mmCIF file of C-alpha atoms in Angstrom:
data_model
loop_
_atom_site.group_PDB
_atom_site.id
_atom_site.type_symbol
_atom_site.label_atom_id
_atom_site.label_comp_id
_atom_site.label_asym_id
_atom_site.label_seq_id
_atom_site.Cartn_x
_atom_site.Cartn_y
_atom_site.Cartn_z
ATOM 1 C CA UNK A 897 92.219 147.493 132.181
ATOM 2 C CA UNK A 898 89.534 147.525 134.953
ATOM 3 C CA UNK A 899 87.682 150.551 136.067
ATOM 4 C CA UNK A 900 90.407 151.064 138.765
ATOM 5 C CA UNK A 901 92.984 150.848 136.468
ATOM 6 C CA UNK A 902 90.915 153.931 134.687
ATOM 7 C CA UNK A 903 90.388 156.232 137.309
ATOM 8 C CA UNK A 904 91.783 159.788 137.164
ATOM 9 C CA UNK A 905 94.008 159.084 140.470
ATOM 10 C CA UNK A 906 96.102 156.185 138.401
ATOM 11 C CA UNK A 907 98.241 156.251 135.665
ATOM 12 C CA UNK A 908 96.519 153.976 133.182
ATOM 13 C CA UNK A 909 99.092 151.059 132.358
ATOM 14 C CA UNK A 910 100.169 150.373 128.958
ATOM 15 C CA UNK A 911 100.128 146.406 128.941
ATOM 16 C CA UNK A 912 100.287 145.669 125.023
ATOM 17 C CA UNK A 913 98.132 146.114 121.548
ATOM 18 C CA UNK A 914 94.716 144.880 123.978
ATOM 19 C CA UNK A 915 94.580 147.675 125.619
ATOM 20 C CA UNK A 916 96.880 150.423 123.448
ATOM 21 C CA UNK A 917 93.490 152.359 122.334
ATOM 22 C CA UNK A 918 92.165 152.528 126.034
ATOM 23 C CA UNK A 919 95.211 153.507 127.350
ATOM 24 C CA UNK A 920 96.192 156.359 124.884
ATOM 25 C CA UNK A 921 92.713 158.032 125.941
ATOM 26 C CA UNK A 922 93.208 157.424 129.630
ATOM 27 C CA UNK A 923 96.500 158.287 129.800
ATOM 28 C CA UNK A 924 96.053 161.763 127.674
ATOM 29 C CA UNK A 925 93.327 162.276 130.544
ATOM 30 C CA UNK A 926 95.354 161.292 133.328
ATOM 31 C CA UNK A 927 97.685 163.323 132.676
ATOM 32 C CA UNK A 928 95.861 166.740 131.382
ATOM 33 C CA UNK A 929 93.826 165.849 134.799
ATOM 34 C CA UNK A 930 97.284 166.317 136.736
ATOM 35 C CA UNK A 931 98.620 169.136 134.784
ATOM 36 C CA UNK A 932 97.764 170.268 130.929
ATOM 37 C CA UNK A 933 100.977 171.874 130.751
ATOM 38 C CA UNK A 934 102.495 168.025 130.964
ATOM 39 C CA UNK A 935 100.506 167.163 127.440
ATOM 40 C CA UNK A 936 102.845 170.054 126.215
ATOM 41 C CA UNK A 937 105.738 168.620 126.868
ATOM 42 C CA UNK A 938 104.771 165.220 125.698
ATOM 43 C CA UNK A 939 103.444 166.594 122.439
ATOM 44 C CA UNK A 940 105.933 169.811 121.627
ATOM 45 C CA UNK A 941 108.828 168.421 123.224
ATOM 46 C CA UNK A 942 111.233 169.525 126.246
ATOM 47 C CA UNK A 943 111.619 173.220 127.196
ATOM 48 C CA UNK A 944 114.347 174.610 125.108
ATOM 49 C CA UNK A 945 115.460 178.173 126.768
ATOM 50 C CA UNK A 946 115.498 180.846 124.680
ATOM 51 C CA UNK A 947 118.865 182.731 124.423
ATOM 52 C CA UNK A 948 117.127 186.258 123.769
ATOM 53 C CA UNK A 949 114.871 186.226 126.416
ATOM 54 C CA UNK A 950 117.795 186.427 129.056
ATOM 55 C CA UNK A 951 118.480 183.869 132.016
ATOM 56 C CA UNK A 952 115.376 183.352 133.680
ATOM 57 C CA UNK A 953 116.523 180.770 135.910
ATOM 58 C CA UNK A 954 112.933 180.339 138.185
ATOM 59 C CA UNK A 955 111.054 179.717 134.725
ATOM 60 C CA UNK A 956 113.579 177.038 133.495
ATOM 61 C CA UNK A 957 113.294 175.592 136.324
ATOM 62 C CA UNK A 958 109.972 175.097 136.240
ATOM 63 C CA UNK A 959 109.677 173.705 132.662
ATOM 64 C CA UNK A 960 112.499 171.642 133.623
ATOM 65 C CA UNK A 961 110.435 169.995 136.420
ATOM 66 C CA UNK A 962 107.496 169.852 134.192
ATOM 67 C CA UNK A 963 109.382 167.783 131.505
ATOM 68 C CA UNK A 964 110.933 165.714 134.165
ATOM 69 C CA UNK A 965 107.239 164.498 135.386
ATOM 70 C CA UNK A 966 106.046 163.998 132.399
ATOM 71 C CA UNK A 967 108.775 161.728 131.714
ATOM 72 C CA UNK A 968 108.157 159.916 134.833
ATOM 73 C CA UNK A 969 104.521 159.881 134.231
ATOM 74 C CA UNK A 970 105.063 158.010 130.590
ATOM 75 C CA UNK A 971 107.425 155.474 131.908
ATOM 76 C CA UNK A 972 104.602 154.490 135.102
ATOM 77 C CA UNK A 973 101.988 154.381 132.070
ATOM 78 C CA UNK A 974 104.590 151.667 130.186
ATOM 79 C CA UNK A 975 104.409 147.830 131.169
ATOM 80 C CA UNK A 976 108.429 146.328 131.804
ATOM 81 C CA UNK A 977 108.540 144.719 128.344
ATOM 82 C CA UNK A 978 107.390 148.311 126.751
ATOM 83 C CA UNK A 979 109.538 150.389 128.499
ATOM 84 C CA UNK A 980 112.619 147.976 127.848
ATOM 85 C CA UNK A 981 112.063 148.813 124.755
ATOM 86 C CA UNK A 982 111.346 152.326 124.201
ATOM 87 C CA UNK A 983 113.727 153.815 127.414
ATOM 88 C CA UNK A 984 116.843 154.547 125.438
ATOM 89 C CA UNK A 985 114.694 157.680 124.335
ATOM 90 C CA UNK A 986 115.553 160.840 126.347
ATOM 91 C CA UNK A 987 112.476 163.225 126.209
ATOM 92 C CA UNK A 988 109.352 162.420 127.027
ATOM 93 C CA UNK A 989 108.234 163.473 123.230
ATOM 94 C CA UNK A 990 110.687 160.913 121.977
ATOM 95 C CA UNK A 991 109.637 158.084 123.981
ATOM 96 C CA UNK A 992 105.842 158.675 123.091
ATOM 97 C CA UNK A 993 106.470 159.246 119.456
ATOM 98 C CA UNK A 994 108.043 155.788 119.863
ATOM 99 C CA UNK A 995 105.251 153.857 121.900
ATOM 100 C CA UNK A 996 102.612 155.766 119.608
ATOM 101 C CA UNK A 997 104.915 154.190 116.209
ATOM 102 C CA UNK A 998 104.890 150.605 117.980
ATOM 103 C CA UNK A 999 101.381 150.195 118.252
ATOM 104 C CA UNK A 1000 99.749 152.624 115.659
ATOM 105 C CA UNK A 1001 101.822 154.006 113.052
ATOM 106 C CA UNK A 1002 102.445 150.448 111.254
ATOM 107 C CA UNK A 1003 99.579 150.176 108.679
ATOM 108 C CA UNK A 1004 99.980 146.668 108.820
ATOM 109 C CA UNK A 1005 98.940 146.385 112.596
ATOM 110 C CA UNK A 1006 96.146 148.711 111.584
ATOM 111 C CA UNK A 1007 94.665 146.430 109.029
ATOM 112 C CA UNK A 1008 94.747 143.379 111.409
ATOM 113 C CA UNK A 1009 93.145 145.251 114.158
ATOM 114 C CA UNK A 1010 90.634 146.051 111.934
ATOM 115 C CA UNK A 1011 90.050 142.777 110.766
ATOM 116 C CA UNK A 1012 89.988 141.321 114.313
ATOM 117 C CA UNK A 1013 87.511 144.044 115.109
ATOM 118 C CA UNK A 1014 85.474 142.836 111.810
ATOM 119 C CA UNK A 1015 85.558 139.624 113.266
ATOM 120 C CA UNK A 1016 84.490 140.258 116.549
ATOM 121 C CA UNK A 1017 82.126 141.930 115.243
ATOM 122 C CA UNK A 1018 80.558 139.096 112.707
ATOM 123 C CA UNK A 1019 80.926 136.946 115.789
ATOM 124 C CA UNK A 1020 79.013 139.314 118.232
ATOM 125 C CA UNK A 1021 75.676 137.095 119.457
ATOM 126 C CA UNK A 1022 73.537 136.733 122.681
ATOM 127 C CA UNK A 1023 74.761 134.466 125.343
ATOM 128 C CA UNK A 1024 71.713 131.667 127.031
ATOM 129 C CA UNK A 1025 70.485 134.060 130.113
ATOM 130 C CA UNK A 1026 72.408 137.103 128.816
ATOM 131 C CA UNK A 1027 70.465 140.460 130.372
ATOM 132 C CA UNK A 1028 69.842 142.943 127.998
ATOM 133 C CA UNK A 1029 71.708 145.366 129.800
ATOM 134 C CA UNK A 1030 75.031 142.949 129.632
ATOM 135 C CA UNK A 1031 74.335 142.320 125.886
ATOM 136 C CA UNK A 1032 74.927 146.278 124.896
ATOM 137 C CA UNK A 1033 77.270 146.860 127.287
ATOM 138 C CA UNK A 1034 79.314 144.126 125.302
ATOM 139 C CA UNK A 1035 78.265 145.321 121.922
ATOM 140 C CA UNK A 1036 78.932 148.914 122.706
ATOM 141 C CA UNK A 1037 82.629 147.691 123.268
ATOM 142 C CA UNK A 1038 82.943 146.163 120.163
ATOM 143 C CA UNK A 1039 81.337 149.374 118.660
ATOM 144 C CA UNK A 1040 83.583 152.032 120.330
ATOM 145 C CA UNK A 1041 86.734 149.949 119.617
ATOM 146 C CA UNK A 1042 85.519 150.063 116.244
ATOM 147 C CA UNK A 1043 85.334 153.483 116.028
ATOM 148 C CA UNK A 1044 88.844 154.408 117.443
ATOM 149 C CA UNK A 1045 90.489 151.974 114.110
ATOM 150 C CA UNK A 1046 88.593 154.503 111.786
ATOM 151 C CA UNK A 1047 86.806 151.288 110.316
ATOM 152 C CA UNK A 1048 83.282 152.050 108.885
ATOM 153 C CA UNK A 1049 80.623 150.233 109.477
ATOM 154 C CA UNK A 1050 77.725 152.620 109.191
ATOM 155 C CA UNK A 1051 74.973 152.866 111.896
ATOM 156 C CA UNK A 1052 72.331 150.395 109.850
ATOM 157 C CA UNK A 1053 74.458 147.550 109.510
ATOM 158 C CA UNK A 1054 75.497 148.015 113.255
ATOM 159 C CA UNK A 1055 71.701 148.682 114.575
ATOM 160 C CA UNK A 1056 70.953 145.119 112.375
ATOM 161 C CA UNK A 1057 73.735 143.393 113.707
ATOM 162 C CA UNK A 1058 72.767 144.097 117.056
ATOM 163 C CA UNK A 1059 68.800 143.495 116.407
ATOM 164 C CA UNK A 1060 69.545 140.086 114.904
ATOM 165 C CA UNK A 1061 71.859 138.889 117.697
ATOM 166 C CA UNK A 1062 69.193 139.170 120.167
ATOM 167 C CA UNK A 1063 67.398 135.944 121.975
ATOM 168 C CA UNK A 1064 64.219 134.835 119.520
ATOM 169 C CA UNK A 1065 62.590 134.803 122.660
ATOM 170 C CA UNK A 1066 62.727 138.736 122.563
ATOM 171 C CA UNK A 1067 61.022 138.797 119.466
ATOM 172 C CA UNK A 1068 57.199 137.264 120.742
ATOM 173 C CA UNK A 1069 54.787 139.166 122.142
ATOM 174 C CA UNK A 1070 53.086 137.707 125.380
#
């Protein structure tokens, strides 16, 4: 997902387990950006009238259109092969609960993403010519994707990872 892919003015696309943690942030932005009552209906479900408040037919109508664009705005965030998939659900809440279940809820998924993360992690060095500036951007990445998986690495082991992946050449004074 590029930065244009990210701004508030685009639905952030859903393309597969790269990019599911990205996207579930953007997209909850996107679309409390648009209209926080939309997050409602994702989260609580569709408007269900209520029989003892009487017919009001302009506020159903509403809520109706709200659920309706949510909808719409979940299956724009979906790649083809994701929405195949998940578009048999009818309400909005039902179809998120569902993407949400195929890429998070499976504790096996979890641990590998974790472990991948680990890895990346372990792997993490500084690249011939790298800029400093391009070395943390990288290793704040690897760091903030960390942090969404809930895996702990505490702040030492991450400030000595990062200190010991720099260039030697850093280390002597001129």
């Amino acid at each position: 997902m590029d930065d244009q892919e990210a701004s508030i003015n685009k639905i952030p696309r859903l393309l597969g387990h790269e990019n599911f943690i990205k996207w579930k942030v953007l997209f909850k932005a996107a679309v409390n950006y648009n209209d926080p009552e939309l997050w409602t209906s994702i989260r609580e479900g569709q408007y269900v009238p209520s029989t003892t408040a009487g017919n009001n037919a302009t506020i159903e109508l509403k809520m109706k259109k709200r659920d309706n664009k949510a909808l719409s705005m979940l299956k724009l965030g979906l790649s083809w092969e994701i929405l195949t998939s998940v578009n048999h659900h009818k309400t909005t809440k039902e179809m998120y609960d569902a993407v949400i279940d195929m890429f998070e809820e499976n504790t096996e998924l979890r641990d590998i993403k974790k472990d991948r993360q680990k890895q990346q992690l372990d792997r993490f060095k500084f690249k011939e010519g790298e800029r400093l500036k391009s070395v943390l951007q990288r290793f704040m990445t690897i760091v903030n994707e960390i942090r969404t998986t809930n895996l702990l690495i505490s702040d030492f082991e991450l400030n000595k990872k990062l200190l010991s992946s720099l260039s030697g050449e850093w280390y002597t004074c001129k």
